[in-house]
Coordinates of C-alpha atoms in Angstrom, one line a residue:
Chain A
X1 CA -163.5 -76.5 -81.2
X2 CA -163.7 -74.2 -78.2
X3 CA -161.0 -71.3 -78.6
X4 CA -158.6 -70.4 -75.6
X5 CA -159.4 -67.8 -73.2
X6 CA -158.4 -64.3 -74.7
X7 CA -157.4 -62.5 -71.3
X8 CA -154.7 -60.5 -73.0
X9 CA -157.2 -58.3 -74.6
X10 CA -158.6 -57.5 -71.3
X11 CA -157.5 -53.8 -70.7
X12 CA -156.7 -54.3 -66.9
X13 CA -155.0 -57.6 -67.6
X14 CA -152.9 -56.1 -70.4
X15 CA -151.9 -53.0 -68.4
X16 CA -150.8 -55.1 -65.6
X17 CA -149.0 -57.6 -67.6
X18 CA -147.0 -54.9 -69.5
X19 CA -146.0 -53.3 -66.2
X20 CA -144.8 -56.7 -64.9
X21 CA -142.7 -57.2 -67.9
X22 CA -141.2 -53.7 -67.8
X23 CA -138.7 -54.7 -65.0
X24 CA -136.3 -57.8 -64.9
X25 CA -138.7 -60.6 -64.2
X26 CA -139.0 -64.5 -64.1
X27 CA -139.4 -64.7 -68.0
X28 CA -136.2 -62.6 -68.5
X29 CA -133.9 -64.0 -65.8
X30 CA -135.2 -67.8 -65.5
X31 CA -137.2 -68.9 -68.5
X32 CA -135.7 -67.0 -71.5
X33 CA -132.0 -67.9 -70.6
X34 CA -132.9 -71.5 -70.7
X35 CA -135.0 -71.3 -73.9
X36 CA -132.0 -69.4 -75.8
X37 CA -129.7 -72.2 -74.5
X38 CA -131.7 -74.8 -76.2
X39 CA -132.5 -72.9 -79.2
X40 CA -130.5 -74.2 -82.3
X41 CA -128.9 -71.9 -84.8
X42 CA -132.0 -70.8 -86.6
X43 CA -130.0 -69.3 -89.9
X44 CA -132.0 -70.4 -93.0
X45 CA -134.9 -72.0 -91.1
X46 CA -138.6 -71.6 -91.2
X47 CA -140.0 -71.0 -87.8
X48 CA -143.3 -70.9 -86.3
X49 CA -143.8 -69.0 -83.1
X50 CA -147.0 -70.1 -81.1
X51 CA -148.2 -67.3 -78.8
X52 CA -145.8 -64.9 -80.1
X53 CA -146.8 -62.1 -77.8
X54 CA -145.4 -58.8 -78.8
X55 CA -142.9 -60.4 -81.2
X56 CA -139.5 -60.1 -79.3
X57 CA -138.5 -63.6 -80.1
X58 CA -139.8 -63.4 -83.7
X59 CA -137.7 -60.5 -84.2
X60 CA -134.8 -62.2 -82.6
X61 CA -135.2 -65.2 -84.8
X62 CA -135.3 -62.8 -87.9
X63 CA -132.2 -61.1 -86.7
X64 CA -130.4 -64.3 -86.1
X65 CA -130.8 -65.2 -89.9
X66 CA -134.1 -67.2 -89.9
X67 CA -135.6 -67.5 -93.4
X68 CA -139.2 -66.9 -92.6
X69 CA -140.8 -66.5 -89.3
X70 CA -144.8 -66.6 -88.6
X71 CA -145.8 -65.4 -85.2
X72 CA -149.4 -66.1 -84.1
X73 CA -151.1 -64.9 -81.1
X74 CA -154.8 -64.8 -79.9
X75 CA -154.5 -61.1 -78.7
X76 CA -155.3 -58.2 -81.0
X77 CA -153.2 -55.8 -78.4
X78 CA -150.4 -58.0 -78.4
X79 CA -150.0 -58.2 -82.4
X80 CA -150.5 -54.3 -82.7
X81 CA -147.5 -53.9 -80.1
X82 CA -145.6 -56.7 -82.2
X83 CA -146.3 -54.9 -85.6
X84 CA -145.4 -51.7 -84.2
X85 CA -142.1 -52.7 -82.2
X86 CA -140.8 -55.9 -83.7
X87 CA -141.6 -55.7 -87.4
X88 CA -139.3 -57.2 -89.9
X89 CA -139.6 -57.8 -93.5
X90 CA -139.7 -61.8 -93.3
X91 CA -141.6 -62.0 -90.0
X92 CA -145.4 -62.3 -90.3
X93 CA -147.9 -61.8 -87.3
X94 CA -151.3 -63.5 -87.7
X95 CA -154.2 -63.3 -85.2
X96 CA -154.9 -67.1 -84.7
X97 CA -155.4 -69.1 -81.5
X98 CA -153.3 -72.3 -81.1
X99 CA -156.4 -74.6 -81.6
X100 CA -156.6 -73.4 -85.0
X101 CA -153.1 -74.6 -86.2
X102 CA -154.9 -77.1 -88.7
X103 CA -155.6 -74.1 -91.0
X104 CA -151.8 -73.8 -91.4
X105 CA -149.7 -75.4 -94.0
X106 CA -146.7 -77.4 -92.6
X107 CA -143.0 -77.2 -93.5
X108 CA -141.6 -75.7 -90.5
X109 CA -137.8 -76.5 -89.2
X110 CA -138.7 -75.1 -85.6
X111 CA -141.9 -74.6 -83.8
X112 CA -141.3 -72.5 -80.8
X113 CA -143.4 -71.5 -77.9
X114 CA -142.8 -69.6 -74.8
X115 CA -145.3 -69.9 -71.9
X116 CA -148.4 -70.3 -73.8
X117 CA -149.1 -74.0 -73.7
X118 CA -150.6 -73.9 -70.2
X119 CA -153.6 -71.9 -71.8
X120 CA -154.1 -74.8 -74.5
X121 CA -157.6 -76.7 -73.9
X122 CA -156.6 -79.8 -75.7
X123 CA -152.9 -80.7 -75.2
X124 CA -152.9 -83.9 -77.4
X125 CA -154.4 -82.4 -80.2
X126 CA -151.9 -79.4 -80.1
X127 CA -148.9 -81.8 -80.2
X128 CA -150.5 -83.8 -83.1
X129 CA -151.0 -80.5 -84.9
X130 CA -147.4 -79.4 -84.3
X131 CA -146.1 -82.7 -85.3
X132 CA -148.0 -82.3 -88.8
X133 CA -146.6 -78.8 -89.2
X134 CA -143.0 -80.0 -88.6
X135 CA -140.5 -81.1 -91.2
X136 CA -138.8 -84.6 -90.6
X137 CA -135.9 -83.7 -88.4
X138 CA -137.7 -80.6 -87.2
X139 CA -137.7 -79.3 -83.6
X140 CA -140.4 -78.4 -81.1
X141 CA -139.2 -76.2 -78.2
X142 CA -141.8 -75.0 -75.8
X143 CA -141.9 -73.8 -72.2
X144 CA -145.0 -73.6 -70.0
X145 CA -145.5 -73.3 -66.1
X146 CA -144.5 -76.3 -64.3
X147 CA -147.1 -78.8 -63.4
X148 CA -146.1 -78.5 -59.8
X149 CA -147.1 -74.9 -60.0
X150 CA -150.4 -75.3 -62.2
X151 CA -151.4 -78.3 -59.8
X152 CA -153.2 -76.7 -57.1
X153 CA -157.0 -75.7 -57.6
X154 CA -157.4 -72.0 -57.7
X155 CA -153.6 -71.8 -58.1
X156 CA -153.6 -71.7 -54.4
X157 CA -150.0 -73.4 -54.4
X158 CA -147.8 -71.4 -51.9
X159 CA -144.4 -71.1 -50.1
X160 CA -144.4 -72.0 -46.4
X161 CA -142.0 -69.6 -44.4
X162 CA -139.5 -70.7 -41.7
X163 CA -139.1 -68.8 -38.3
X164 CA -136.9 -66.2 -40.0
X165 CA -139.6 -65.4 -42.5
X166 CA -137.9 -67.1 -45.5
X167 CA -139.6 -69.5 -47.8
X168 CA -138.7 -73.0 -46.7
X169 CA -141.0 -75.4 -48.6
X170 CA -143.6 -75.1 -51.5
X171 CA -147.0 -76.5 -50.8
X172 CA -149.0 -77.8 -53.5
X173 CA -152.1 -80.1 -54.1
X174 CA -154.7 -81.7 -56.7
X175 CA -151.9 -82.8 -58.8
X176 CA -154.0 -85.7 -60.4
X177 CA -157.0 -83.3 -60.9
X178 CA -156.2 -82.4 -64.5
X179 CA -157.9 -79.6 -66.1
X180 CA -159.2 -75.8 -65.7
X181 CA -157.5 -73.8 -63.1
X182 CA -159.1 -70.5 -62.6
X183 CA -157.3 -67.6 -60.6
X184 CA -156.8 -64.0 -60.3
X185 CA -153.8 -62.6 -62.1
X186 CA -154.3 -58.7 -62.5
X187 CA -157.9 -59.5 -63.1
X188 CA -160.5 -62.2 -62.0
X189 CA -161.1 -65.5 -63.9
X190 CA -157.6 -66.2 -65.8
X191 CA -157.9 -69.8 -67.0
X192 CA -154.9 -72.2 -67.1
X193 CA -155.1 -75.8 -67.7
X194 CA -153.2 -78.0 -65.5
X195 CA -151.9 -81.3 -66.9
X196 CA -149.5 -83.8 -65.2
X197 CA -146.0 -84.2 -66.2
X198 CA -146.9 -87.7 -67.4
X199 CA -149.7 -86.4 -69.6
X200 CA -147.3 -83.8 -71.1
X201 CA -144.4 -86.0 -71.9
X202 CA -146.6 -88.8 -73.0
X203 CA -148.7 -86.4 -75.4
X204 CA -145.4 -85.2 -76.9
X205 CA -144.0 -88.9 -77.4
X206 CA -147.2 -90.2 -78.8
X207 CA -147.4 -87.4 -81.4
X208 CA -144.1 -88.9 -82.7
X209 CA -141.7 -86.2 -81.1
X210 CA -138.6 -87.7 -79.7
X211 CA -137.8 -85.8 -76.4
X212 CA -134.3 -84.8 -76.4
X213 CA -134.2 -82.6 -73.3
X214 CA -136.6 -81.7 -70.5
X215 CA -135.4 -78.8 -68.7
X216 CA -136.6 -77.3 -65.4
X217 CA -134.6 -74.1 -65.2
X218 CA -133.1 -73.1 -61.8
X219 CA -132.1 -69.5 -61.3
X220 CA -128.5 -68.7 -61.3
X221 CA -126.6 -66.7 -58.5
X222 CA -126.5 -63.8 -61.0
X223 CA -130.1 -63.9 -61.7
X224 CA -130.9 -64.0 -57.7
X225 CA -128.4 -61.0 -57.5
X226 CA -130.5 -59.1 -60.0
X227 CA -133.9 -60.2 -58.5
X228 CA -133.6 -61.7 -54.9
X229 CA -137.2 -62.9 -55.0
X230 CA -135.9 -65.6 -57.3
X231 CA -134.0 -67.4 -54.4
X232 CA -137.1 -69.0 -53.4
X233 CA -137.4 -70.6 -56.9
X234 CA -134.4 -72.9 -55.8
X235 CA -136.6 -74.9 -53.6
X236 CA -139.2 -75.9 -56.3
X237 CA -139.5 -76.2 -60.2
X238 CA -141.0 -73.0 -61.8
X239 CA -141.1 -73.6 -65.6
X240 CA -141.1 -76.7 -67.6
X241 CA -139.2 -76.8 -70.9
X242 CA -139.3 -79.6 -73.5
X243 CA -137.3 -80.1 -76.6
X244 CA -138.1 -82.7 -79.1
X245 CA -137.4 -83.7 -82.4
X246 CA -139.8 -85.2 -85.3
X247 CA -138.3 -88.4 -86.4
X248 CA -136.7 -88.2 -89.6
X249 CA -138.5 -91.3 -91.2
Chain C
X1 CA -116.8 -96.9 -59.0
X2 CA -118.3 -96.6 -55.5
X3 CA -121.1 -99.2 -55.1
X4 CA -124.5 -98.5 -53.8
X5 CA -125.4 -98.4 -50.3
X6 CA -126.6 -101.9 -49.3
X7 CA -129.1 -101.2 -46.8
X8 CA -131.1 -104.5 -47.4
X9 CA -128.6 -106.6 -45.6
X10 CA -129.0 -104.8 -42.5
X11 CA -130.9 -107.1 -40.3
X12 CA -133.2 -104.5 -38.7
X13 CA -133.9 -103.0 -42.1
X14 CA -134.6 -106.4 -43.8
X15 CA -137.1 -107.3 -41.2
X16 CA -138.9 -103.8 -41.1
X17 CA -139.0 -103.9 -44.9
X18 CA -140.5 -107.5 -45.2
X19 CA -142.9 -106.6 -42.5
X20 CA -144.0 -103.6 -44.7
X21 CA -144.3 -105.7 -47.8
X22 CA -146.5 -108.2 -46.2
X23 CA -150.1 -106.5 -46.1
X24 CA -151.2 -104.5 -49.2
X25 CA -149.0 -101.7 -49.7
X26 CA -148.1 -98.7 -52.2
X27 CA -145.9 -101.1 -54.2
X28 CA -148.7 -103.6 -54.8
X29 CA -151.6 -101.0 -55.0
X30 CA -150.0 -98.1 -56.8
X31 CA -146.7 -98.8 -58.5
X32 CA -146.9 -102.5 -59.5
X33 CA -150.5 -102.3 -61.5
X34 CA -148.9 -99.3 -63.5
X35 CA -145.8 -101.3 -64.3
X36 CA -147.7 -104.5 -65.3
X37 CA -150.0 -102.3 -67.7
X38 CA -146.7 -100.9 -69.2
X39 CA -144.9 -104.3 -69.4
X40 CA -145.1 -105.7 -73.1
X41 CA -145.6 -109.3 -73.7
X42 CA -142.6 -110.9 -72.7
X43 CA -143.1 -114.3 -74.5
X44 CA -139.6 -115.4 -76.0
X45 CA -137.8 -112.3 -74.7
X46 CA -134.6 -112.1 -72.7
X47 CA -135.2 -109.7 -69.7
X48 CA -132.9 -108.2 -67.3
X49 CA -134.3 -107.3 -63.9
X50 CA -132.1 -104.6 -62.1
X51 CA -132.7 -104.6 -58.3
X52 CA -135.0 -108.0 -58.5
X53 CA -135.3 -108.2 -54.7
X54 CA -136.9 -111.6 -53.7
X55 CA -137.6 -112.2 -57.2
X56 CA -141.5 -111.9 -57.5
X57 CA -141.2 -110.2 -61.2
X58 CA -138.6 -112.5 -62.3
X59 CA -140.7 -115.5 -61.6
X60 CA -143.7 -113.7 -63.2
X61 CA -141.5 -112.9 -66.5
X62 CA -140.5 -116.6 -66.6
X63 CA -144.3 -117.9 -66.1
X64 CA -145.1 -115.4 -68.8
X65 CA -142.9 -117.3 -71.4
X66 CA -139.7 -115.1 -71.0
X67 CA -137.0 -117.2 -72.8
X68 CA -134.3 -116.2 -70.0
X69 CA -134.3 -113.7 -66.9
X70 CA -131.4 -112.6 -65.1
X71 CA -132.2 -111.0 -61.7
X72 CA -129.6 -109.1 -60.2
X73 CA -129.5 -107.4 -56.8
X74 CA -127.1 -106.3 -54.3
X75 CA -128.8 -107.9 -51.1
X76 CA -127.6 -111.4 -50.2
X77 CA -130.6 -111.7 -48.0
X78 CA -132.9 -110.7 -50.8
X79 CA -131.3 -113.2 -53.1
X80 CA -131.6 -116.2 -50.9
X81 CA -135.1 -115.4 -50.4
X82 CA -135.5 -115.1 -54.0
X83 CA -133.6 -118.5 -54.9
X84 CA -136.0 -120.2 -52.1
X85 CA -139.3 -118.7 -53.2
X86 CA -139.1 -117.7 -56.7
X87 CA -136.7 -120.3 -58.4
X88 CA -137.6 -121.0 -62.1
X89 CA -135.3 -123.1 -64.5
X90 CA -134.7 -120.3 -66.8
X91 CA -134.0 -117.5 -64.1
X92 CA -130.6 -116.7 -62.9
X93 CA -130.3 -114.7 -59.7
X94 CA -126.9 -112.9 -59.3
X95 CA -125.3 -110.8 -56.6
X96 CA -124.3 -107.6 -58.5
X97 CA -124.8 -103.8 -57.8
X98 CA -126.5 -101.9 -60.7
X99 CA -123.0 -99.8 -60.9
X100 CA -121.5 -103.1 -62.3
X101 CA -123.7 -103.5 -65.4
X102 CA -120.5 -103.0 -67.5
X103 CA -119.5 -106.6 -66.5
X104 CA -122.6 -108.1 -68.2
X105 CA -122.8 -109.2 -72.0
X106 CA -125.7 -107.4 -73.7
X107 CA -128.5 -108.7 -76.1
X108 CA -131.6 -108.0 -73.8
X109 CA -135.1 -107.3 -75.1
X110 CA -136.1 -105.7 -71.9
X111 CA -134.4 -104.3 -68.9
X112 CA -136.8 -104.0 -66.0
X113 CA -136.4 -102.3 -62.6
X114 CA -138.9 -101.6 -59.9
X115 CA -138.1 -99.0 -57.3
X116 CA -134.3 -99.4 -57.4
X117 CA -132.9 -96.4 -59.5
X118 CA -133.3 -93.9 -56.7
X119 CA -130.5 -95.7 -55.0
X120 CA -128.2 -95.3 -58.1
X121 CA -125.3 -92.9 -57.7
X122 CA -124.6 -92.3 -61.2
X123 CA -127.8 -92.2 -63.3
X124 CA -126.1 -91.1 -66.6
X125 CA -123.7 -93.9 -66.4
X126 CA -126.4 -96.3 -65.5
X127 CA -128.6 -95.2 -68.6
X128 CA -125.5 -95.7 -70.9
X129 CA -124.8 -99.1 -69.4
X130 CA -128.5 -100.0 -70.0
X131 CA -128.6 -98.9 -73.5
X132 CA -125.6 -100.9 -74.3
X133 CA -127.1 -103.9 -72.8
X134 CA -130.4 -103.5 -74.9
X135 CA -131.0 -104.8 -78.4
X136 CA -131.9 -102.4 -80.8
X137 CA -135.8 -101.8 -80.6
X138 CA -135.6 -103.1 -77.0
X139 CA -137.4 -101.4 -74.1
X140 CA -136.3 -100.1 -70.7
X141 CA -139.2 -99.8 -68.2
X142 CA -138.4 -98.6 -64.6
X143 CA -140.0 -97.2 -61.6
X144 CA -138.4 -94.9 -58.8
X145 CA -139.6 -92.6 -56.2
X146 CA -141.0 -89.4 -57.8
X147 CA -138.5 -86.4 -57.6
X148 CA -141.0 -84.3 -55.8
X149 CA -140.7 -87.0 -53.0
X150 CA -137.0 -87.3 -52.9
X151 CA -136.3 -83.6 -53.4
X152 CA -136.4 -82.5 -49.7
X153 CA -133.1 -82.8 -47.4
X154 CA -133.5 -85.7 -44.9
X155 CA -136.4 -86.7 -47.0
X156 CA -138.4 -84.1 -45.0
X157 CA -141.3 -83.7 -47.4
X158 CA -144.6 -84.1 -45.6
X159 CA -148.3 -83.5 -46.0
X160 CA -150.1 -80.5 -44.4
X161 CA -153.5 -81.3 -42.8
X162 CA -156.6 -79.3 -43.0
X163 CA -158.8 -78.2 -40.1
X164 CA -160.4 -81.6 -40.3
X165 CA -157.1 -83.3 -39.9
X166 CA -157.1 -84.6 -43.6
X167 CA -154.1 -84.4 -45.8
X168 CA -154.5 -81.0 -47.9
X169 CA -151.3 -79.9 -49.3
X170 CA -147.9 -81.7 -49.8
X171 CA -144.8 -79.6 -48.9
X172 CA -141.3 -80.1 -50.2
X173 CA -137.9 -78.2 -50.7
X174 CA -134.5 -78.4 -52.0
X175 CA -135.5 -79.6 -55.5
X176 CA -132.7 -78.2 -57.2
X177 CA -130.0 -79.5 -54.9
X178 CA -129.3 -82.8 -56.5
X179 CA -127.5 -85.6 -54.7
X180 CA -127.7 -87.8 -51.5
X181 CA -130.6 -87.7 -49.2
X182 CA -130.2 -89.7 -46.1
X183 CA -133.0 -90.4 -44.0
X184 CA -134.5 -93.0 -41.4
X185 CA -136.6 -95.7 -42.8
X186 CA -136.5 -98.7 -40.3
X187 CA -133.1 -97.9 -39.8
X188 CA -131.0 -94.6 -39.7
X189 CA -128.8 -93.5 -42.5
X190 CA -130.6 -95.1 -45.7
X191 CA -129.2 -93.4 -48.8
X192 CA -131.4 -92.1 -51.7
X193 CA -130.2 -90.1 -54.6
X194 CA -132.4 -87.3 -55.5
X195 CA -132.3 -86.1 -59.2
X196 CA -134.9 -83.6 -61.0
X197 CA -137.2 -84.8 -63.5
X198 CA -135.2 -82.7 -66.1
X199 CA -131.9 -84.8 -65.2
X200 CA -133.7 -88.1 -65.2
X201 CA -135.7 -87.5 -68.5
X202 CA -132.6 -85.8 -70.5
X203 CA -130.3 -88.7 -69.0
X204 CA -132.7 -91.3 -70.6
X205 CA -132.8 -89.5 -74.0
X206 CA -129.2 -88.8 -74.2
X207 CA -128.7 -92.5 -73.7
X208 CA -130.2 -93.1 -77.2
X209 CA -133.5 -94.0 -75.4
X210 CA -136.6 -92.7 -77.0
X211 CA -139.2 -92.1 -74.3
X212 CA -142.7 -93.5 -74.9
X213 CA -144.5 -93.0 -72.1
X214 CA -143.9 -90.9 -68.8
X215 CA -146.4 -92.1 -66.0
X216 CA -147.1 -91.0 -62.5
X217 CA -149.6 -93.5 -61.2
X218 CA -152.6 -92.2 -59.3
X219 CA -154.4 -94.4 -56.9
X220 CA -157.5 -96.1 -58.2
X221 CA -160.8 -95.8 -56.1
X222 CA -160.4 -99.6 -55.6
X223 CA -156.9 -99.3 -54.2
X224 CA -158.0 -96.5 -51.9
X225 CA -160.9 -98.8 -50.7
X226 CA -158.3 -101.5 -49.8
X227 CA -155.7 -99.2 -48.3
X228 CA -157.3 -95.7 -47.4
X229 CA -154.0 -94.2 -46.7
X230 CA -153.5 -94.0 -50.5
X231 CA -156.2 -91.3 -50.5
X232 CA -153.6 -88.7 -49.8
X233 CA -151.7 -89.8 -52.8
X234 CA -154.3 -88.0 -55.0
X235 CA -152.6 -84.7 -54.3
X236 CA -149.0 -85.2 -55.2
X237 CA -147.2 -87.9 -57.4
X238 CA -145.5 -90.6 -55.6
X239 CA -143.7 -92.7 -58.2
X240 CA -142.1 -91.9 -61.6
X241 CA -142.3 -94.5 -64.1
X242 CA -140.5 -94.3 -67.5
X243 CA -140.9 -96.4 -70.6
X244 CA -138.2 -95.9 -73.4
X245 CA -137.0 -97.8 -76.6
X246 CA -133.6 -97.9 -77.9
X247 CA -133.6 -96.8 -81.4
X248 CA -133.6 -99.4 -84.0
X249 CA -131.0 -98.0 -86.2

């Protein structure tokens, strides 16, 4: 199976992305607060973090009492920073693409993934792999870019300004053309995979995972105060978060 | 509880709507084919159709072998046409708002609703009522306007044309302002209720209904040939269809 694009080991991309993540950003103020609110008590649990990046969430799971945490990522650069900054005795970091989950043994109580699944080429297979890795009653919690945002070819979705220069509408297209979206984000040729909301939700359900929550986080007034650019994210969804439970049969 | 708006008994609205539905339209070519594909074999089943309109689907369920069909609608005009054109021995038509489902006894195998739930004021309560009315293992299948379409205040979402005058983008706003949307559709003051995808899906799940399919029907080439205006519906979702099963516990 063809692996995911490893853009994070591109020097220019890694540097740009690292700079972006230094200040307060969309992840910190919009996606992560919603993910934290939807994360169960992990004390005593075995956790798999898919696309763990530099390991901030793996360390947090460990600190919150998880029994074991396996963080996988496709990027050597990300994992070397994870091992340097977020090492814990019960956290293992492993270089692995999410299309290689078939190599793992199962038995996880929680499979967690923050903003990685829009890079997956084969979402149905990803859901089947995760369902196999979860214990009965175990939880999948993932976030990804919202389908309305990934829809437009070249990721040319954009805000339309009103007479006062304020974002008034969000314009998108190509919603039903599922597949690769190539765009420029720090470097040329970053690859996303667009799927409709229908494809995503139905793939989760058909893998035997019962959806408990679908969340499109909206920026809070406090978040907008800290990062005024977030105000425009009140007019359209930005991220999609899904929580689903493997049936206990 | 405040009832839904009864716009269908407005003479001008009813006439405009009836004219719209005479030719081949979005319902016939986009929503109904997807709904039919997702409707189980109804032979021997007890079916409730919420917002049955003039009863076309109730008659079809009866003709396909349903044991009983109850069609409810808020509109006297719709129901008198239903009784005139789609009468069957095992189909009952009843004047009832969907906020009054608490008055019904349960025991349905299928609760069906085509393009009515965007008129519901209280979606969580609607889902709770339906869950109570369904037998264990019973199915809810409903369609409604897509949240991307109901989002914009005044329903001012619109297509943006390219240089050749063809729809290239769809522009929307106000996604996170859940609530009433008042617009003009044949008459002034038609009331829709916007809810985010997250609110809809989570309300279904929290009512004890396990989502099996989420479908955003895209127009087929054949449908576009018969109604060329449908081509623009390839760039954005138009309808939302959800199928969910009451857990058999």
